[in-house]
Amino acid sequence: MFLGTKSVGEYALNILGQNVSRVTTGKKPYDILFLHEATKQDFDKKKTEFTFPGANRSYLQSSNTDVAAAAAISIAATEMKTILPKDLTPEKYNKIYLPGDGSAGLLILPT
């Protein structure tokens, strides 16, 4: 979840980086929730700066770590969905992952 109101600023790569470990292990990247349409649109525009034509999962096995990392970031950028609160329905999402909340697996968020 990204709380910014107008822009992701310099956080675009950080947001993508949260999915790199999932991509490198063959998992689907997590979608990201934006609270504001303007911020979502800004990220959708900025993430294209990190996509590389032809990057696919075979590059993740490269012995060149720069190639593997760039491929993982590109795959995350192209496969992750950006959503707004109105998109959160029980039919689509029955679980939300909040990175850094420190309560993995709990059914509630601590206050």
Coordinates of C-alpha atoms in Angstrom, one line a residue, residues 3-107:
L3 CA 0.0 6.4 1.0
G4 CA 1.3 9.3 -1.1
T5 CA -1.3 11.7 -2.5
K6 CA 0.2 13.0 -5.7
S7 CA 3.4 11.2 -6.8
V8 CA 5.5 8.2 -5.9
G9 CA 8.5 10.5 -6.3
E10 CA 11.8 8.5 -6.1
Y11 CA 10.0 5.5 -4.6
A12 CA 9.1 3.7 -7.9
L13 CA 12.1 1.4 -7.8
N14 CA 11.6 0.7 -4.1
I15 CA 8.0 -0.3 -4.8
L16 CA 9.1 -2.6 -7.6
G17 CA 12.0 -3.9 -5.4
Q18 CA 9.5 -5.3 -2.9
N19 CA 8.5 -7.9 -5.5
V20 CA 12.0 -8.9 -6.7
S21 CA 12.4 -11.8 -4.3
R22 CA 9.0 -13.1 -5.3
V23 CA 9.8 -12.9 -9.0
T24 CA 13.2 -14.5 -8.6
T25 CA 11.6 -17.5 -6.9
G26 CA 9.0 -17.9 -9.6
K27 CA 6.1 -16.4 -7.7
K28 CA 3.5 -13.9 -9.0
P29 CA 4.3 -10.4 -7.8
Y30 CA 2.0 -8.8 -5.2
D31 CA -0.4 -6.2 -6.5
I32 CA 0.0 -2.7 -5.0
L33 CA -2.7 -0.6 -3.5
F34 CA -2.7 3.2 -4.0
L35 CA -5.0 5.4 -2.0
H36 CA -5.2 8.0 -4.7
E37 CA -5.7 7.8 -8.5
A38 CA -3.1 10.5 -9.2
T39 CA -0.4 8.5 -7.4
K40 CA -1.4 5.3 -9.1
Q41 CA -1.2 6.9 -12.5
D42 CA 2.2 8.4 -11.6
F43 CA 3.5 5.0 -10.6
D44 CA 2.1 3.3 -13.8
K45 CA 4.0 5.9 -15.8
K46 CA 7.3 5.6 -13.9
K47 CA 7.4 1.8 -13.7
T48 CA 7.8 1.8 -17.5
E49 CA 11.3 3.3 -17.0
F50 CA 12.3 -0.1 -15.5
T51 CA 11.0 -2.4 -18.2
F52 CA 13.3 -3.9 -20.7
P53 CA 12.0 -5.3 -24.0
G54 CA 12.5 -9.0 -24.2
A55 CA 13.2 -9.5 -20.5
N56 CA 11.7 -12.9 -19.4
R57 CA 12.1 -15.4 -16.7
S58 CA 15.0 -17.2 -18.4
Y59 CA 17.2 -14.1 -17.6
L60 CA 16.7 -14.7 -13.9
Q61 CA 19.1 -17.6 -14.2
S62 CA 21.9 -15.5 -15.6
S63 CA 25.3 -15.7 -13.9
N64 CA 25.5 -11.9 -14.4
T65 CA 23.6 -10.5 -11.3
D66 CA 23.0 -7.2 -13.0
V67 CA 21.1 -9.0 -15.8
A68 CA 19.1 -11.1 -13.4
A69 CA 18.2 -8.1 -11.2
A70 CA 17.2 -6.0 -14.2
A71 CA 15.0 -8.9 -15.5
A72 CA 13.4 -9.3 -12.1
I73 CA 12.6 -5.6 -11.8
S74 CA 11.2 -5.6 -15.4
I75 CA 9.0 -8.6 -14.8
A76 CA 7.7 -7.1 -11.5
A77 CA 6.9 -3.9 -13.4
T78 CA 5.0 -5.6 -16.1
E79 CA 3.2 -8.3 -14.1
M80 CA 2.2 -6.5 -10.9
K81 CA -1.2 -4.8 -10.9
T82 CA -1.9 -1.3 -9.5
I83 CA -5.2 -1.0 -7.7
L84 CA -7.3 1.5 -5.9
P85 CA -9.5 0.9 -2.8
K86 CA -12.6 0.5 -5.0
D87 CA -10.9 -2.5 -6.6
L88 CA -10.7 -4.3 -3.2
T89 CA -13.5 -6.8 -3.2
P90 CA -13.7 -10.2 -1.3
E91 CA -14.1 -11.9 -4.7
K92 CA -10.7 -10.5 -5.9
Y93 CA -8.7 -10.2 -2.7
N94 CA -9.2 -12.2 0.5
K95 CA -5.8 -11.3 1.9
I96 CA -3.7 -8.2 1.9
Y97 CA 0.1 -8.2 2.6
L98 CA 1.4 -5.1 4.4
P99 CA 5.2 -5.1 4.2
G100 CA 6.8 -4.0 7.4
D101 CA 3.8 -4.2 9.7
G102 CA 5.6 -6.8 11.8
S103 CA 2.6 -9.1 12.3
A104 CA 2.9 -11.7 9.6
G105 CA 0.1 -14.3 9.8
L106 CA -2.1 -12.4 12.3
L107 CA -5.8 -12.0 11.4

